[in-house]
Amino acid sequence: MSITGDKYPFTTKNVNLAPQEHGVYALYDNNITIYIGRAAGESVTIRSRLQDHKSGREGPCTQGATHYRREVTSRAVSREKELLEEYYNQNGRLPRCNNVMP
């Protein structure tokens, strides 16, 4: 099942309000999913990962996102894999800014 819930504009203000928790997130170019990622690890949060993308530390592909969705979960690694497999099965490829299946 895809990430549901609110879709937020990918602005610095909104990114800085994102949860300081583990989870998964999807970045969009308008209505097109361009990246699916996870926030897992000792000091890695949804907010810190989104800040990495917004600042360009993750490259120009995701820096230009227009919106994002996020989902707090303690099983971020397996949830990211589920989301990527679902996307691949529906589209025959990964989102344009994802390079490999985890």
GROMACS .gro file of C-alpha atoms in nm:
model
  102
    1MET     CA    1   0.000   0.000   0.000
    2SER     CA    2   0.135   0.341  -0.100
    3ILE     CA    3   0.202   0.620   0.145
    4THR     CA    4  -0.130   0.789   0.206
    5GLY     CA    5  -0.223   1.101   0.391
    6ASP     CA    6  -0.132   1.461   0.340
    7LYS     CA    7   0.090   1.573   0.056
    8TYR     CA    8   0.302   1.868   0.166
    9PRO     CA    9   0.471   2.131  -0.051
   10PHE     CA   10   0.846   2.060  -0.051
   11THR     CA   11   0.941   2.392   0.108
   12THR     CA   12   1.209   2.456   0.367
   13LYS     CA   13   0.940   2.557   0.617
   14ASN     CA   14   0.745   2.232   0.575
   15VAL     CA   15   1.058   2.017   0.572
   16ASN     CA   16   1.171   2.177   0.899
   17LEU     CA   17   0.836   2.078   1.054
   18ALA     CA   18   0.858   1.712   0.946
   19PRO     CA   19   0.871   1.447   1.222
   20GLN     CA   20   1.192   1.380   1.410
   21GLU     CA   21   1.114   1.009   1.385
   22HIS     CA   22   1.203   0.707   1.172
   23GLY     CA   23   0.992   0.629   0.868
   24VAL     CA   24   0.957   0.644   0.493
   25TYR     CA   25   0.885   0.926   0.252
   26ALA     CA   26   0.809   0.987  -0.113
   27LEU     CA   27   0.914   1.290  -0.316
   28TYR     CA   28   0.707   1.415  -0.608
   29ASP     CA   29   0.739   1.636  -0.914
   30ASN     CA   30   0.380   1.759  -0.904
   31ASN     CA   31   0.190   1.425  -0.920
   32ILE     CA   32   0.480   1.207  -1.039
   33THR     CA   33   0.667   1.004  -0.778
   34ILE     CA   34   1.038   1.073  -0.829
   35TYR     CA   35   1.191   0.914  -0.517
   36ILE     CA   36   1.100   0.677  -0.235
   37GLY     CA   37   1.330   0.671   0.065
   38ARG     CA   38   1.367   0.577   0.428
   39ALA     CA   39   1.481   0.741   0.748
   40ALA     CA   40   1.633   0.473   0.967
   41GLY     CA   41   1.935   0.470   1.192
   42GLU     CA   42   2.043   0.619   1.520
   43SER     CA   43   2.027   0.990   1.434
   44VAL     CA   44   1.843   0.972   1.101
   45THR     CA   45   1.487   1.106   1.097
   46ILE     CA   46   1.231   1.189   0.833
   47ARG     CA   47   1.316   1.555   0.889
   48SER     CA   48   1.692   1.507   0.851
   49ARG     CA   49   1.650   1.303   0.530
   50LEU     CA   50   1.413   1.559   0.378
   51GLN     CA   51   1.658   1.836   0.472
   52ASP     CA   52   1.935   1.644   0.292
   53HIS     CA   53   1.723   1.629  -0.024
   54LYS     CA   54   1.605   1.991  -0.002
   55SER     CA   55   1.961   2.121   0.043
   56GLY     CA   56   2.092   1.926  -0.256
   57ARG     CA   57   2.317   1.699  -0.049
   58GLU     CA   58   2.141   1.405  -0.218
   59GLY     CA   59   2.186   1.554  -0.565
   60PRO     CA   60   1.986   1.769  -0.804
   61CYS     CA   61   1.733   1.499  -0.897
   62THR     CA   62   1.551   1.516  -0.564
   63GLN     CA   63   1.632   1.876  -0.478
   64GLY     CA   64   1.377   1.990  -0.736
   65ALA     CA   65   1.087   1.798  -0.583
   66THR     CA   66   0.764   1.994  -0.547
   67HIS     CA   67   0.586   1.788  -0.278
   68TYR     CA   68   0.634   1.502  -0.032
   69ARG     CA   69   0.443   1.253   0.176
   70ARG     CA   70   0.575   1.076   0.484
   71GLU     CA   71   0.487   0.786   0.708
   72VAL     CA   72   0.624   0.729   1.056
   73THR     CA   73   0.717   0.364   1.112
   74SER     CA   74   0.965   0.164   1.316
   75ARG     CA   75   1.015  -0.072   1.021
   76ALA     CA   76   1.144   0.180   0.769
   77VAL     CA   77   1.380  -0.057   0.586
   78SER     CA   78   1.117  -0.319   0.505
   79ARG     CA   79   0.850  -0.055   0.436
   80GLU     CA   80   1.076   0.122   0.184
   81LYS     CA   81   1.132  -0.210   0.006
   82GLU     CA   82   0.755  -0.274  -0.005
   83LEU     CA   83   0.691   0.072  -0.152
   84LEU     CA   84   0.962   0.036  -0.416
   85GLU     CA   85   0.841  -0.312  -0.514
   86GLU     CA   86   0.485  -0.182  -0.544
   87TYR     CA   87   0.601   0.110  -0.761
   88TYR     CA   88   0.811  -0.121  -0.978
   89ASN     CA   89   0.526  -0.368  -1.025
   90GLN     CA   90   0.289  -0.089  -1.130
   91ASN     CA   91   0.534   0.101  -1.355
   92GLY     CA   92   0.796  -0.150  -1.471
   93ARG     CA   93   1.076   0.066  -1.333
   94LEU     CA   94   1.187   0.249  -1.018
   95PRO     CA   95   1.113   0.618  -0.961
   96ARG     CA   96   1.350   0.831  -1.171
   97CYS     CA   97   1.568   0.937  -0.876
   98ASN     CA   98   1.599   0.586  -0.724
   99ASN     CA   99   1.899   0.397  -0.858
  100VAL     CA  100   1.862   0.052  -0.704
  101MET     CA  101   1.617  -0.168  -0.523
  102PRO     CA  102   1.723  -0.210  -0.158
   0.00000   0.00000   0.00000
